[in-house]
Amino acid sequence: MTTTKVVLRFPPDLTDQPVTYNLIKEYDLMVNILRGHIIPKEEGMLVLEVTGKKKQLQRGMDYLAKIGVETQKLSKDIRWLKDLCTHCTACTSLCPTHALSVERDTMLVSFEKADCIACEMCVTVCPYSAMEVQV
Amino acid sequence: MKTVEEINEKIKKGKALVLTAEEIIDFVDQKGTKKAAEAVDVVTTGTFGPMCSSGAYFNVGHSKPRIKIGGGKAYLNDVPVYTGFAAVDILLGATAVPDDDPRNAVFPGKFAYGGGHVIEELLSGKEVRLTATAYGTDCYPRKKLETRITLDDMNEAVLFNPRNCYQNYNVAVNLSDRPLYTYMGVLQPRLGNANYSSAGQLSPLLCDPFYRTTGVGTRIFLGGGTGYVAWQGTQHSPCVPRTDLGVPKVSAGTIAVIGDLKQMDPRWLRGTSFRGYGVTLTVGIGVPIPILDEETVVQAAVRDEDIVAQVVDYSETYPQRESGSLAEVSYAQLKTGEISLDEKKVPTASFSSYAMAREIAGILKDWIQKGQFLLTECVQRLPSSDSGIVFKGLQEKPIRFKKAV
């Protein structure tokens, strides 16, 4: 059995499709949803932990690619460039796992890398390019 | 009752008691306002947030042969600068972006580089590309210029910001069903988050709500160096609803600031990119408040729980210039990281760094204690709540063209 974490990005026309159900039913995969953000008729995002036989896992990924779901393995690392951070806290309210958080007494931001699921939300919102994707 | 002159004498002798706008709160709690007014000489404030009405003007020196950039076109690292001055004076605005930046053509645009970033790079000692084209005259024959240039190469480099230090500001939320990309950051649909931008109890004009000591000529911490208040800032709007303590409940006063860019520090002037919105400059400012009497100490000791801001919808109310506040919340509530709106818990975040505002107030305190920074008495007060100033919206009027005869 192999386990992998993967980010799925859905185009608007697929957000109402039972994609997760198909992964479980048709490809015999165990799916644990770590994070989801789906608005019907708009782009959606799911972070999944998927466990299954290697071959089934590959077939599942092929299925996703075929129907137009963009997949990205969580092999990416998000790096916090502390020297560039101004501790404005803009990233902290959007970080789904609170990997980025504020120590309220000091109002300083900190980054707990182990909790990061590489959704890249912080990369989008940081005004100072202090969050970086390392491939 | 003390005077600025007396306080300066104490600073020179190393005998002045200087506290930050946070420290004064505890001091007043323990000693009371009367004793605090007698004992404390200066309260230092600080703020570090994105301030779009920022920029710098430069005299780049005369090339050989000469070129008249004035009236021509010029760029610093491909960012366009304003050239409508004398031959080699140029003005760079913080929000300017390169002509070939795709902006929001592919939404939301990244706005990775612009005027604010050029200012930060120059301060970091980096060379930037100065390119210019001109029409050529008898006295300025050259029509094209391409050169590398540093801050040291320039004759003058002056930070001049027509509006900084907003006295209070909106808390931005999004009531619509789609994400919004604004100057208050990314606002998630259906009250997904609430963004604010003020240092609250540390913010200069919230500690001097009626501009009693902050006026034209006030010496300040600006971008890591010293600068001055040049005038009231644009959109200065002091006649607004205020709390019992006199603190504006909505955005109100502003200051225009000026200072020699060459003695500033890139840590306190940061190029800033807002996805889907644009570029700007984040500016560090600290204003000293001389404690002249009990009133100044009461106002300087204002606390986050006594400062309120209005929650405004940025999907409809703000862009359509409608009025309306969804709720009133205090900075103490905002700083917990969560507020309640419509019985929903909404996470909060700030675009003004409280941690760095605190650091600025501490640095300014240190400068004053060491006698390196003396206070100035303002030469003209800023218009206050009795000025009758009305902050006008633009009333559009149709342009009528004269018929050709």
XYZ file of C-alpha atoms in Angstrom, chain A residues 35 37-39 42 83-94 104-108 121 123-130, chain B residues 48 50 177-179 186 188-190 193 196 270-273 275 282 335-337 347-356 358:
62
model
C -8.891 20.381 2.966
C -12.613 24.643 -1.105
C -15.263 24.200 -3.738
C -17.778 26.691 -5.010
C -16.088 28.136 -9.988
C 13.898 38.176 6.822
C 11.348 39.321 4.247
C 8.367 38.841 6.573
C 6.969 42.024 8.130
C 4.666 40.128 10.506
C 1.662 41.916 9.051
C -0.366 38.715 9.661
C -2.131 38.831 6.253
C -1.406 35.124 5.661
C -2.541 33.858 9.026
C -6.304 34.170 8.637
C -6.217 32.252 5.351
C -0.756 37.365 20.219
C 1.478 38.923 22.870
C 4.261 39.806 20.476
C 2.081 39.912 17.332
C 4.892 38.032 15.591
C -2.631 30.475 -0.280
C 2.166 32.668 -1.507
C -0.755 34.455 -3.163
C -1.545 36.815 -0.318
C 1.900 37.730 1.027
C 2.586 41.300 -0.144
C 6.326 40.955 0.501
C 7.111 37.663 -1.300
C 8.082 36.151 2.042
C 4.295 50.209 9.471
C 1.191 49.949 3.001
C -19.929 34.709 -3.445
C -16.532 35.170 -5.102
C -13.068 36.037 -3.762
C -7.699 38.788 -0.671
C -12.825 35.431 0.917
C -16.507 35.120 -0.015
C -19.360 35.134 2.478
C -12.139 36.836 6.602
C -7.774 45.694 8.867
C 9.349 47.950 1.506
C 8.096 47.383 -2.026
C 4.712 45.716 -1.706
C 2.553 43.649 -4.097
C -2.475 40.275 -5.956
C 5.063 49.988 3.001
C -6.147 41.724 17.493
C -7.510 38.527 19.035
C -7.612 37.087 15.499
C -10.848 35.347 11.263
C -9.030 38.681 11.185
C -5.670 39.732 9.794
C -3.847 43.021 9.558
C -1.899 44.651 6.763
C -0.236 47.024 9.169
C 2.432 45.210 11.158
C 1.890 45.753 14.865
C 5.190 44.038 15.677
C 7.140 46.453 13.495
C 6.213 48.461 18.211
